[in-house]
XYZ file of C-alpha atoms in Angstrom:
591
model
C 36.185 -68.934 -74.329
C 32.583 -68.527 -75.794
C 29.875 -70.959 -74.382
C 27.918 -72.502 -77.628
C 24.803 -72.400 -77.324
C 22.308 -75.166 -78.815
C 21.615 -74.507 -82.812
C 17.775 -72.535 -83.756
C 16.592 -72.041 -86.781
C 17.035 -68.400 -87.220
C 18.942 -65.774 -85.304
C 18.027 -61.834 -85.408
C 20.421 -59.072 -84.247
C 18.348 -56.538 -83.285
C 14.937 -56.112 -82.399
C 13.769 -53.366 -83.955
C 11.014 -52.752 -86.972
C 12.987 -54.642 -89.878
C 14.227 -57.393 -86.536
C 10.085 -57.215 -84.484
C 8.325 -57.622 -88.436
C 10.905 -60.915 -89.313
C 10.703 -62.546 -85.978
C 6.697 -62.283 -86.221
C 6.676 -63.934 -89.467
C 9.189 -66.414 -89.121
C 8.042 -67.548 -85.626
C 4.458 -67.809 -86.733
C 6.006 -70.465 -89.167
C 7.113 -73.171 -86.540
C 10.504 -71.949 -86.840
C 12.722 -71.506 -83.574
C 13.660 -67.927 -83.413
C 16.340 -65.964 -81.144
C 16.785 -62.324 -81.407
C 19.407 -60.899 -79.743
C 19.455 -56.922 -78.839
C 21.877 -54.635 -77.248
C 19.039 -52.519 -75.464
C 17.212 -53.375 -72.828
C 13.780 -53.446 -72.952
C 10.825 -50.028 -72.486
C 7.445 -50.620 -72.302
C 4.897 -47.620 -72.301
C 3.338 -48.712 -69.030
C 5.974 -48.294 -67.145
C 8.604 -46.111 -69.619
C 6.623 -43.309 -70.939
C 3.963 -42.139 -69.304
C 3.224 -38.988 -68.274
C 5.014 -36.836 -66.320
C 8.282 -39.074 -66.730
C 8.047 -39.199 -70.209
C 8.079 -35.241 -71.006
C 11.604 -34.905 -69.697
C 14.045 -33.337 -72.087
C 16.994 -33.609 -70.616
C 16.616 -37.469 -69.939
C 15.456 -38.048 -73.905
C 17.042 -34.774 -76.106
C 20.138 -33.773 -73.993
C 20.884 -36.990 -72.448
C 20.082 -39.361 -74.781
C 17.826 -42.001 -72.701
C 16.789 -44.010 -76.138
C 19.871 -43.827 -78.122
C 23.649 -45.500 -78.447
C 25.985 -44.857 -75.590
C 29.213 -43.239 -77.881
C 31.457 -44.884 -75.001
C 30.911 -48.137 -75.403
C 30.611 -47.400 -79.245
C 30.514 -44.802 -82.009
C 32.086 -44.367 -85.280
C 35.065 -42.527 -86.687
C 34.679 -39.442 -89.079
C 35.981 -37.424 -91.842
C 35.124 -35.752 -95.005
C 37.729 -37.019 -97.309
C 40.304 -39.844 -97.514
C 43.092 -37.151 -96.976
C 41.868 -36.260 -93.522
C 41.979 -38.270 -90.525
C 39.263 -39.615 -89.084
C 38.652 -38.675 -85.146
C 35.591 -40.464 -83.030
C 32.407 -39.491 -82.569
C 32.360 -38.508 -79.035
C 28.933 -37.736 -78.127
C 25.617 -37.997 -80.247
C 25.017 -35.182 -82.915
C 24.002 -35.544 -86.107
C 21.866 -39.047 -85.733
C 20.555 -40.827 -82.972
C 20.420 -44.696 -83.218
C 18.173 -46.090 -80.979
C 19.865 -48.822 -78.123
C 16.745 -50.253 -76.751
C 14.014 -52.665 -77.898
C 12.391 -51.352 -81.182
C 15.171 -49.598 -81.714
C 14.992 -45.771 -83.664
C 11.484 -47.159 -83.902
C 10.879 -46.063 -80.417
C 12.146 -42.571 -80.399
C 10.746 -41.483 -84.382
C 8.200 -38.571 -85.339
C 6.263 -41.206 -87.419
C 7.181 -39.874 -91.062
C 5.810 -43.252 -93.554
C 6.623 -42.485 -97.343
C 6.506 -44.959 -100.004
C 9.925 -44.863 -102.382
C 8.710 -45.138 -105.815
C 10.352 -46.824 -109.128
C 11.911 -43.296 -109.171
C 14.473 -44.070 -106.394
C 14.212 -48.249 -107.648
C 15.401 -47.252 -111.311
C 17.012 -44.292 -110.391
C 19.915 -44.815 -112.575
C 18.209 -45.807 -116.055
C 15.237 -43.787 -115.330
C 17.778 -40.644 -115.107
C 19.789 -41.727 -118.077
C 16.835 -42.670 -120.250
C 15.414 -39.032 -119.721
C 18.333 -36.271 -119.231
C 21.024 -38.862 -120.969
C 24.534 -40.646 -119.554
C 26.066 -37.404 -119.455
C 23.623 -35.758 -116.892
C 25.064 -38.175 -114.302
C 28.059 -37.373 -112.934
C 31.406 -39.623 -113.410
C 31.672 -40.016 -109.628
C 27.949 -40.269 -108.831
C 27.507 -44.216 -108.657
C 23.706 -44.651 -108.497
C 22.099 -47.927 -109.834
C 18.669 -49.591 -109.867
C 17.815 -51.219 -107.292
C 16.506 -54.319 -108.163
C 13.094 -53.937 -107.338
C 9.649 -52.530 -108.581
C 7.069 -50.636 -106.753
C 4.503 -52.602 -107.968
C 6.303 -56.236 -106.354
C 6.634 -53.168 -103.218
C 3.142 -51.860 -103.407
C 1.599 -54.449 -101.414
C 4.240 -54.564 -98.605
C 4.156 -50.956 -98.216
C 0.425 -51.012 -98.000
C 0.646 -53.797 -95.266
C 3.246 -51.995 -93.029
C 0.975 -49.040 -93.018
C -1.776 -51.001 -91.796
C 0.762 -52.171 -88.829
C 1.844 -49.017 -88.401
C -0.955 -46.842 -87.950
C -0.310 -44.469 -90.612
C -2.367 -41.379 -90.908
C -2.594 -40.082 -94.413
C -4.804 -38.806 -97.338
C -4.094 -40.809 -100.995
C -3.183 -38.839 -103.745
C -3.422 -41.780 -106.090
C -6.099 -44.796 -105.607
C -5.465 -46.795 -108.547
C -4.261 -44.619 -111.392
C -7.305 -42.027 -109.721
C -5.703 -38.348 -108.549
C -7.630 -38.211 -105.328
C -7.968 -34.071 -104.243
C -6.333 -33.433 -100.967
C -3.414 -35.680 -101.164
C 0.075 -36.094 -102.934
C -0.865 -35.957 -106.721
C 2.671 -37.050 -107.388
C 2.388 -40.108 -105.616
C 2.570 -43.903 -107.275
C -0.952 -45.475 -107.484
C -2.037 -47.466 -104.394
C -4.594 -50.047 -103.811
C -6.503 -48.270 -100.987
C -6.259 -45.370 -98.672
C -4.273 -44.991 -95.511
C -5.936 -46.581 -92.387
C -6.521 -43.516 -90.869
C -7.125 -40.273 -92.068
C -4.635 -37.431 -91.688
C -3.716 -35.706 -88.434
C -5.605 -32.428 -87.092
C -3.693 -29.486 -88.777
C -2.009 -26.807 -86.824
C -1.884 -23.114 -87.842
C 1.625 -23.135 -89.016
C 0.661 -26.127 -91.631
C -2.643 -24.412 -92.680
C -0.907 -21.042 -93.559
C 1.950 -22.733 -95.368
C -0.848 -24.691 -96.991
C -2.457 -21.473 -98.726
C 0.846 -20.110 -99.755
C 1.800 -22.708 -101.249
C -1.022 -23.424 -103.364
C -0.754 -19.769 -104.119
C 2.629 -19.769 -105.545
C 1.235 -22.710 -107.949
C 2.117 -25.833 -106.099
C 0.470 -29.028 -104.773
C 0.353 -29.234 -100.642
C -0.775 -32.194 -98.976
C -0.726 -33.588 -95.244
C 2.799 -35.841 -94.888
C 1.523 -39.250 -94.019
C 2.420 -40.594 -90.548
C 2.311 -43.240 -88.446
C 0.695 -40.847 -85.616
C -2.638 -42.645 -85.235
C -5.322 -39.618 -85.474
C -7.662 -41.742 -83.663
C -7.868 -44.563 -81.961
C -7.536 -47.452 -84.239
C -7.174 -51.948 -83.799
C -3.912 -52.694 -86.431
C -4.593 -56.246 -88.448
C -2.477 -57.871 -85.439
C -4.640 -56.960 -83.175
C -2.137 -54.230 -81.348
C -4.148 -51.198 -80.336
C -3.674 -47.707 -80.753
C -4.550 -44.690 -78.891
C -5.638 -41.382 -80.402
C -2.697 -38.895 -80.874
C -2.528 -36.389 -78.314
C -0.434 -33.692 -79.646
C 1.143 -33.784 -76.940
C 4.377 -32.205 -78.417
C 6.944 -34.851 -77.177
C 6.977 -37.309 -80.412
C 10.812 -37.043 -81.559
C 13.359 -38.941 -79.167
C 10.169 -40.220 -76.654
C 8.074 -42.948 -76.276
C 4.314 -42.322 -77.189
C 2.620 -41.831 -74.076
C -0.799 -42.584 -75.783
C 0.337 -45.325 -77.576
C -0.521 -43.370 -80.458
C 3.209 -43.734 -82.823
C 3.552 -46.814 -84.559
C 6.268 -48.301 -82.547
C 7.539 -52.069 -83.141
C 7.743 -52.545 -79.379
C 3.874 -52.099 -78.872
C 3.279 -53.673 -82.622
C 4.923 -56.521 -83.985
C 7.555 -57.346 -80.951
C 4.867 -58.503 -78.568
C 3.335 -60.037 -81.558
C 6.327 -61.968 -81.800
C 7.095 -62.193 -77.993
C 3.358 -64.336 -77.485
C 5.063 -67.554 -79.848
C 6.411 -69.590 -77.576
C 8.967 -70.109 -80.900
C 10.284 -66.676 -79.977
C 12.987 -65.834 -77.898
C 14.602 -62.015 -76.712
C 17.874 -61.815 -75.095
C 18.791 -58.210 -73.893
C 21.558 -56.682 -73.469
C 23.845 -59.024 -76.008
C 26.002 -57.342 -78.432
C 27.161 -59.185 -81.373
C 30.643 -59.116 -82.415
C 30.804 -61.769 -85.514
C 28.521 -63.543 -88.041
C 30.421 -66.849 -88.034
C 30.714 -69.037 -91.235
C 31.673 -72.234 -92.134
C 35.175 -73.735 -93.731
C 33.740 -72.923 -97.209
C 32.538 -69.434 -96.750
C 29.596 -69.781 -98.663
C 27.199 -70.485 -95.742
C 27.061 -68.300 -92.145
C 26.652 -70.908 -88.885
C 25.567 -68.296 -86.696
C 26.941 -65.270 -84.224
C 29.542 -65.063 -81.062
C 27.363 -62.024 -78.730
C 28.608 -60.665 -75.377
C 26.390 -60.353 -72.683
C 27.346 -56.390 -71.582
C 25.781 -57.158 -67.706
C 28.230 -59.267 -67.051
C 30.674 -59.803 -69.829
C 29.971 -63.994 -70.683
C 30.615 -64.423 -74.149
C 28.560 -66.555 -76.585
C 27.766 -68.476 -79.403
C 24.403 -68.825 -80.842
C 24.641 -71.312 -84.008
C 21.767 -70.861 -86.347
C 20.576 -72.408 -89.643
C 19.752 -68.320 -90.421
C 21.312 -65.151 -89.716
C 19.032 -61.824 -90.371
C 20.964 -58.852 -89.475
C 18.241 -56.019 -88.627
C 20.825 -53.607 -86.425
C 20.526 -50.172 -87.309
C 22.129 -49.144 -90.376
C 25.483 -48.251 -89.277
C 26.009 -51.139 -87.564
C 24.739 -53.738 -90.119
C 27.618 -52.808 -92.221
C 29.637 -52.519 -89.459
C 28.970 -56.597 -88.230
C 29.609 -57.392 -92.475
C 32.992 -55.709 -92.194
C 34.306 -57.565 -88.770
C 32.859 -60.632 -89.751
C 35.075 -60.463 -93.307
C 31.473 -61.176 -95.719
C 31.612 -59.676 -98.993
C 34.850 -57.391 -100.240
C 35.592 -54.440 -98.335
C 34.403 -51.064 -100.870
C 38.015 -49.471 -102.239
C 36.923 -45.729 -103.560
C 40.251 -45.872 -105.877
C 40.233 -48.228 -107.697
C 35.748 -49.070 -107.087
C 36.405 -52.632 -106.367
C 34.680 -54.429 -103.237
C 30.964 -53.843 -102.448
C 30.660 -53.445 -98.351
C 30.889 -50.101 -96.856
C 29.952 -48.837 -100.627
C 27.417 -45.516 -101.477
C 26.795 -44.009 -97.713
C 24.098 -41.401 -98.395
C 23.108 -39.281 -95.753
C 20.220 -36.262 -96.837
C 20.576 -32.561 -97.312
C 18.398 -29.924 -96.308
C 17.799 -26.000 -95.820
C 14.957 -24.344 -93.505
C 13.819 -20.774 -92.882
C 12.631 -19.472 -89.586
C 9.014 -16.891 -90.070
C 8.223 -14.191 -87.419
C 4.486 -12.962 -86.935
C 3.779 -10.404 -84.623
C 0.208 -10.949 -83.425
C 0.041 -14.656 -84.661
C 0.265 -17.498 -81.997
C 1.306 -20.696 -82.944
C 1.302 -22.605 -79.765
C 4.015 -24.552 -80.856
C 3.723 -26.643 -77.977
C 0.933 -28.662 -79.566
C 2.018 -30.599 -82.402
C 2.574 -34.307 -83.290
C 5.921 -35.833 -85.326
C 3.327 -35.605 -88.512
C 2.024 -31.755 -87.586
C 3.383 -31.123 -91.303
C 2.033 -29.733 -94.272
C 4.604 -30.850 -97.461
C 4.593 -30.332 -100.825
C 6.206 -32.749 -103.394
C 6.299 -30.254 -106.315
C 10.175 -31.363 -106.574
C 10.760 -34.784 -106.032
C 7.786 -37.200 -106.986
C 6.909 -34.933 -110.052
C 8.677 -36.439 -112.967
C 7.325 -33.527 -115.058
C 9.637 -31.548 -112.771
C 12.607 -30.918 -115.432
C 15.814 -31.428 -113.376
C 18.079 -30.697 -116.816
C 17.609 -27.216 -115.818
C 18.893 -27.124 -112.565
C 21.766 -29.992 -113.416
C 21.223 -32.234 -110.423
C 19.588 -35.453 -109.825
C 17.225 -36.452 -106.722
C 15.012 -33.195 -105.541
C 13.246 -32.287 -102.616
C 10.650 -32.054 -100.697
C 9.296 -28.529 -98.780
C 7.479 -28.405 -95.443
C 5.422 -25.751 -93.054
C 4.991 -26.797 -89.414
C 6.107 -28.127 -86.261
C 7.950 -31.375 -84.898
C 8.443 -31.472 -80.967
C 9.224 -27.534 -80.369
C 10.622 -27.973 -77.017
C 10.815 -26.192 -74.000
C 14.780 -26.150 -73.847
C 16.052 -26.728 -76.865
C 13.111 -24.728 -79.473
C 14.389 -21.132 -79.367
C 13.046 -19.371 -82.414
C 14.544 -15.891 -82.863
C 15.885 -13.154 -85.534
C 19.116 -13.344 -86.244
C 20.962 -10.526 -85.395
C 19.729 -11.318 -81.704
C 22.651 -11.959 -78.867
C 23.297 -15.203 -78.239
C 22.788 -14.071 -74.480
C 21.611 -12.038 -71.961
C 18.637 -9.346 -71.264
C 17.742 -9.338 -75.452
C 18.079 -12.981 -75.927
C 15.646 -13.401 -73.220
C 12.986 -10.874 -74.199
C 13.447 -12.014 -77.744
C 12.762 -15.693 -76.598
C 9.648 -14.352 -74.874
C 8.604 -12.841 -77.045
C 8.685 -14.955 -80.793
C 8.325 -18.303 -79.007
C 4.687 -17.949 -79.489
C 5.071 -15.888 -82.768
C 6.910 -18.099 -85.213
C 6.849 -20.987 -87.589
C 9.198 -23.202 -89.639
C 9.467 -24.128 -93.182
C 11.905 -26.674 -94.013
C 13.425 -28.652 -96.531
C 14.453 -32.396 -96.876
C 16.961 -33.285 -100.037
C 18.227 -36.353 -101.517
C 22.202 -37.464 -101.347
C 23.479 -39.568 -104.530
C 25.743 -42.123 -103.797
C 29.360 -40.681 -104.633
C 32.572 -43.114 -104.993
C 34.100 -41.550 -101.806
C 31.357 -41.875 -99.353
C 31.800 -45.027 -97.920
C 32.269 -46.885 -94.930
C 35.213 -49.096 -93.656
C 37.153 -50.372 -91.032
C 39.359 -47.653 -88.823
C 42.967 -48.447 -88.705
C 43.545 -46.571 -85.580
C 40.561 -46.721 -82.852
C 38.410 -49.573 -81.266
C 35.698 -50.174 -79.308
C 34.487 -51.641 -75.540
C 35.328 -54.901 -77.230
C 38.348 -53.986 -78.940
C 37.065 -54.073 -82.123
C 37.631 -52.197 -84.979
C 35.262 -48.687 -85.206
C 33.558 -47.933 -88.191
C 35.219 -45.518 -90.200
C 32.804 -42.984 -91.914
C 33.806 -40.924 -94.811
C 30.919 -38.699 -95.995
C 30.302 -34.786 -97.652
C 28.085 -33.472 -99.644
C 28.690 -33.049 -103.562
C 28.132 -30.402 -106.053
C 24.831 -32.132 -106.655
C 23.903 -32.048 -103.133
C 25.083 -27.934 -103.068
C 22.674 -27.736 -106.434
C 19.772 -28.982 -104.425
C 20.317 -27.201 -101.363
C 20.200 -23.708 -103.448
C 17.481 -24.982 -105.450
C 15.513 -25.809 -102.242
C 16.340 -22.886 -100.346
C 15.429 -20.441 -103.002
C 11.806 -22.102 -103.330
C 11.297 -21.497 -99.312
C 12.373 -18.103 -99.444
C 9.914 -17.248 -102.172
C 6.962 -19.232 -100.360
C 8.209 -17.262 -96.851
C 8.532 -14.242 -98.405
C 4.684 -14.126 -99.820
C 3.696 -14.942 -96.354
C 4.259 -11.396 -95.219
C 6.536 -12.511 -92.151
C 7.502 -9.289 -89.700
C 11.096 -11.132 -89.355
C 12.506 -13.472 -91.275
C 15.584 -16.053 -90.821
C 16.153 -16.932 -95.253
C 16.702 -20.356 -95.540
C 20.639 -20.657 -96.529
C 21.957 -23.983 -98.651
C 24.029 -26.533 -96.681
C 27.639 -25.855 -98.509
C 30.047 -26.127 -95.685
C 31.821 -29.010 -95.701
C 29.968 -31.497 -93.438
C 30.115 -31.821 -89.959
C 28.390 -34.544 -87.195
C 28.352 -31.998 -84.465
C 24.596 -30.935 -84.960
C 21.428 -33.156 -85.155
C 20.369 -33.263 -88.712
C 18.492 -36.523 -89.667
C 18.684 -39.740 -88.477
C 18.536 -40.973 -91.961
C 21.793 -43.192 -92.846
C 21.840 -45.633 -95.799
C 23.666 -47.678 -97.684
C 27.016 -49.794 -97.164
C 25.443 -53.128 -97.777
C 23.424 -52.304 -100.689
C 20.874 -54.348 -103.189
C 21.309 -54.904 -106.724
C 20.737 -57.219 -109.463
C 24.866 -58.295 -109.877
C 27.505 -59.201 -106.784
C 30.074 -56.852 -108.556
C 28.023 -53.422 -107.619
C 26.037 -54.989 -104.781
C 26.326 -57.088 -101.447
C 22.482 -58.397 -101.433
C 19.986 -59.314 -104.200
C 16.512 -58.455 -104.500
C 15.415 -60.392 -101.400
C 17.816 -59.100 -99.127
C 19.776 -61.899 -99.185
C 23.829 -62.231 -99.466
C 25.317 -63.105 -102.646
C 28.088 -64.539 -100.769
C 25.992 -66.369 -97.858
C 22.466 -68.056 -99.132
C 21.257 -68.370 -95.555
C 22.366 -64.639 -94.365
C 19.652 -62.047 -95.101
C 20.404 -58.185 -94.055
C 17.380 -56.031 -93.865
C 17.464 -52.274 -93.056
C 18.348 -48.973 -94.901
C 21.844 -49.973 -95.372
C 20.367 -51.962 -98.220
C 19.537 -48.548 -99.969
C 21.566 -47.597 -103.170
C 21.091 -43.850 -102.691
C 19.039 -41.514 -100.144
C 15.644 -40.039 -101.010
C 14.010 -36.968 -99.676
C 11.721 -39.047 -97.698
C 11.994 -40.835 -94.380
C 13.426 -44.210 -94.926
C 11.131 -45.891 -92.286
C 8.288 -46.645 -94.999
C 10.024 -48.950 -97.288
C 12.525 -50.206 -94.780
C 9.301 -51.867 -93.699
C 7.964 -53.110 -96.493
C 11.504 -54.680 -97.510
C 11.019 -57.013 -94.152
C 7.669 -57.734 -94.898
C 8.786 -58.618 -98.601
C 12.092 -60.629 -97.310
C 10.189 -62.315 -94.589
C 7.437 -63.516 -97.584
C 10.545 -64.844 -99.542
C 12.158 -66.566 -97.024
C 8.762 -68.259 -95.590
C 7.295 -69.259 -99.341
C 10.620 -69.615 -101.471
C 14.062 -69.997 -99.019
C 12.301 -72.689 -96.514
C 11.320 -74.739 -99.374
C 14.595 -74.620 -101.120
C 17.079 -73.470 -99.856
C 19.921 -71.902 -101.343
C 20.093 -68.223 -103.606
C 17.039 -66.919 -104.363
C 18.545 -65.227 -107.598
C 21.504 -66.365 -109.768
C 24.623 -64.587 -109.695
């Protein structure tokens, strides 16, 4: 039998950026705060600092950061006629299982979503006409503006660290950054990142085949730098271990050097490790959550934490996950559309091309998560007429590097064995030699990608797994050509002695190989409680004092990184909750 606890004001599960940003605002208010985390706790001093941290089998191979798939993971299949089989070891994505979460383990990537992802639907519609969208494609507006976003976003890249140049300063085109870009109010806090050769020859190419490159913004500080909290940054190293490590330098934004200790210093705040929730309670009417039963994994006590709020800030997946078991909101049906948890799971697309230079050296070796040149020709640009090529979303194209490891980076021409005397000589020989250029794509929400509940397998707790239904579409196939196309053309004025064509993803999908850690949807935000489970603010239509914060609010998947406006959606629930919910409490929107 669960021990209960005495009642706070607010309960968190998990302490990551959307959890670390919420329990630094809320504590700061007088409120009594509890966050609960499955992790345990890193700290650089004594996690990731050099030599420890540059181990790749401990972080890539092994997994040091991430979920443990035997105590958890998720089912998977491609359609409702298959069955689904578990998710026996990481692949695909990599949700973080410490303190800050994926926060911890991320190259950095901070993009703002613009009112073209917000209004995606009647923006789409208003241009190209109902018909352009596809019957089973079941995108809608979001809720939200960028301009009630603008300042948020602007704040969490002042927390963050985010090294950029501004395309747009108030309506201005600024030279040197993304020209497609919504207007800001000021430039990033830090200007962009030393370029590496690979970014500075995709750079010229692609201005010479007409487009617009820029350096992607990233919360890699480029020098050393004194956030508005006070949290302090050292200068990137380029040390080429950003992606599934700890910063060394203390140079990636990171909520567990940021806004957790922020938190940690009000004695308001409280962090229990190692406690896995299994259940948002309510109470006899429904309408109201009372708090969460957790399981303390050391040693297997079971609790229950009452709370006057709940703010679920998990990772994605297992947001929507904690909705389903707890029975909040209508389970998603893809037949007959009714239900709105577990609906429009959007994952991203992508295609990349592999360039050989004899006589170049790219020392691949040094790079940071934001070593990236990108170009945003096919995405931001609203000019960019997507009637002709029949989809909707776009991408973006990049030239550079992201942690090119000793192990696991092993750039050569295909055609090489897979083995043996050539594969080794061919290693040595192009490791040095050759460059990436990559694409990230959108995914539109489709009526059969969705999560639910498995039928068949359970977890440590003997629980239901999540059930994960996901492939890509015809629209996602139309991008990936698209994409890959537009790389080969860029590559193929680069003069490369080899060259590895970028090829569309149009197999069906499969979670055996890493791809992007980018999941969204399943509890998603909207302006009705038929098509969504949270309004504006985050907050459920069902519940007034549950709030769930994270990229499983998202409608659809952009090209970018989802970090940058999961961010400012905290900062913008956390300034609801503190100036609106605390005052009044009850739905901050009516149904």
């Amino acid at each position: 039998m669960a021990t209960k606890l005495k009642e706070v004001d607010v309960v968190i599960v998990g302490l990551g950026w959307t959890g670390g940003i919420l329990a630094k605002e809320l504590s700061a208010t007088g409120l009594k705060v509890v966050a609960l985390e499955r992790g345990g706790q890193r700290s650089t001093e004594a996690d990731f600092q050099v030599p420890q941290v540059r181990d790749e089998l401990r972080y890539v191979v092994r997994h040091d950061l991430m979920m443990n798939t035997q105590k958890d993971t998720i089912t998977v299949r491609n359609n409702v006629s298959q069955e689904a089989l578990p998710m026996r070891r990481l692949g695909s994505f990599l949700p973080g299982d410490v303190v800050g979460g994926s926060g911890v383990h991320w190259s950095g990537h901070t993009w703002r979503w613009t009112d073209m992802e917000f209004k995606v639907r009647s923006l789409y519609e208003e241009r190209y006409g109902k018909k352009h969208i596809p019957e089973d494609m079941t995108i809608q507006d979001w809720g939200i503006t960028y301009d009630e976003l603008e300042p948020y976003y602007d704040k969490f890249e002042y927390i963050a660290a985010v090294s950029g140049k501004a395309g747009n300063l108030k309506g201005k085109i600024v030279p040197g950054g993304n020209p497609f870009e919504a207007p800001r109010a000021r430039d990033y806090p830090l200007p962009p990142l030393t370029p590496v050769l690979a970014q500075e020859m995709f750079k010229t190419a692609a201005a010479n085949n007409g487009y617009h490159p820029f350096p992607r913004p990233s919360a890699n500080a480029s020098r050393a730098y004194t956030n508005p909290d006070g949290s302090r940054f050292g200068a990137c190293q380029y040390c080429g271990h950003c992606q599934r490590f700890g910063c060394e330098a203390n140079a990636k934004g990171s909520p567990h050097m940021t806004v957790i200790p922020v938190a940690m210093r009000n004695p308001n705040f409280e962090l229990r490790t190692h406690t896995w929730v299994t259940k948002v309670l309510k109470d006899s009417s429904g309408k109201r959550v009372t708090g969460v039963t957790y399981t303390n994994v050391l040693n297997g006590e079971e609790f229950e934490q009452p709370a006057g709020m709940v703010m679920l800030c998990a990772y994605a997946i297992n947001n929507v996950h904690l909705m389903l078991l707890s029975g909040i909101g209508q389970p998603y049906d893809p037949v007959s559309q009714k239900g709105v948890i577990g609906k429009n799971y959007c994952y991203q697309t992508g295609a990349g091309a592999t360039l050989f230079f004899e006589g170049r050296h790219f020392n691949p070796f040094m790079n940071a998560g934001g070593s990236s040149t990108t170009m945003d020709d096919f995405n931001a640009n609203w000019d960019f007429d997507r009637g002709k090529q029949g989809y909707v979303g776009g991408f973006i194209v990049a030239g550079a590097f992201n942690t090119a490891l000793p192990i696991g980076y092993r750039p050569v021409p295909s055609g090489t064995p897979a083995w043996g005397k050539e594969w080794k000589a061919a290693t040595a020989k192009w490791y040095d030699t050759a460059m990436q250029i990559g694409s990230s794509g959108s995914v539109m929400a489709n009526r059969y990608n969705y999560y639910d509940l498995d039928p068949t397998y359970r977890n440590a707790f003997g629980l239901p797994m999540m059930r994960m239904t996901f492939d890509y579409k015809e629209n996602e196939h139309k991008i990936g050509r698209h994409a890959a196309q537009v790389i080969n053309d860029i590559a193929k004025s680069m003069n490369p002695t080899r060259l590895n064509p970028a090829v569309a993803r149009t197999e069906p999908w499969t979670v055996v190989p890493y791809q992007s850690t980018h999941n969204t949807g399943g509890t998603i935000m909207g302006i009705s409680p038929k098509t969504s489970a949270l309004n504006k603010y985050l907050q459920s239509w069902d519940c007034h004092n549950l709030f769930v914060v994270g990229a499983n609010v998202f409608p659809h998947n952009s090209v970018y990184n989802p970090t940058g406006p999961v961010g400012a959606l905290a900062y913008w629930t956390a300034d609801a909750i503190k100036n609106r919910y605390m005052k009044n409490p009850g739905p901050l929107v009516s149904a």
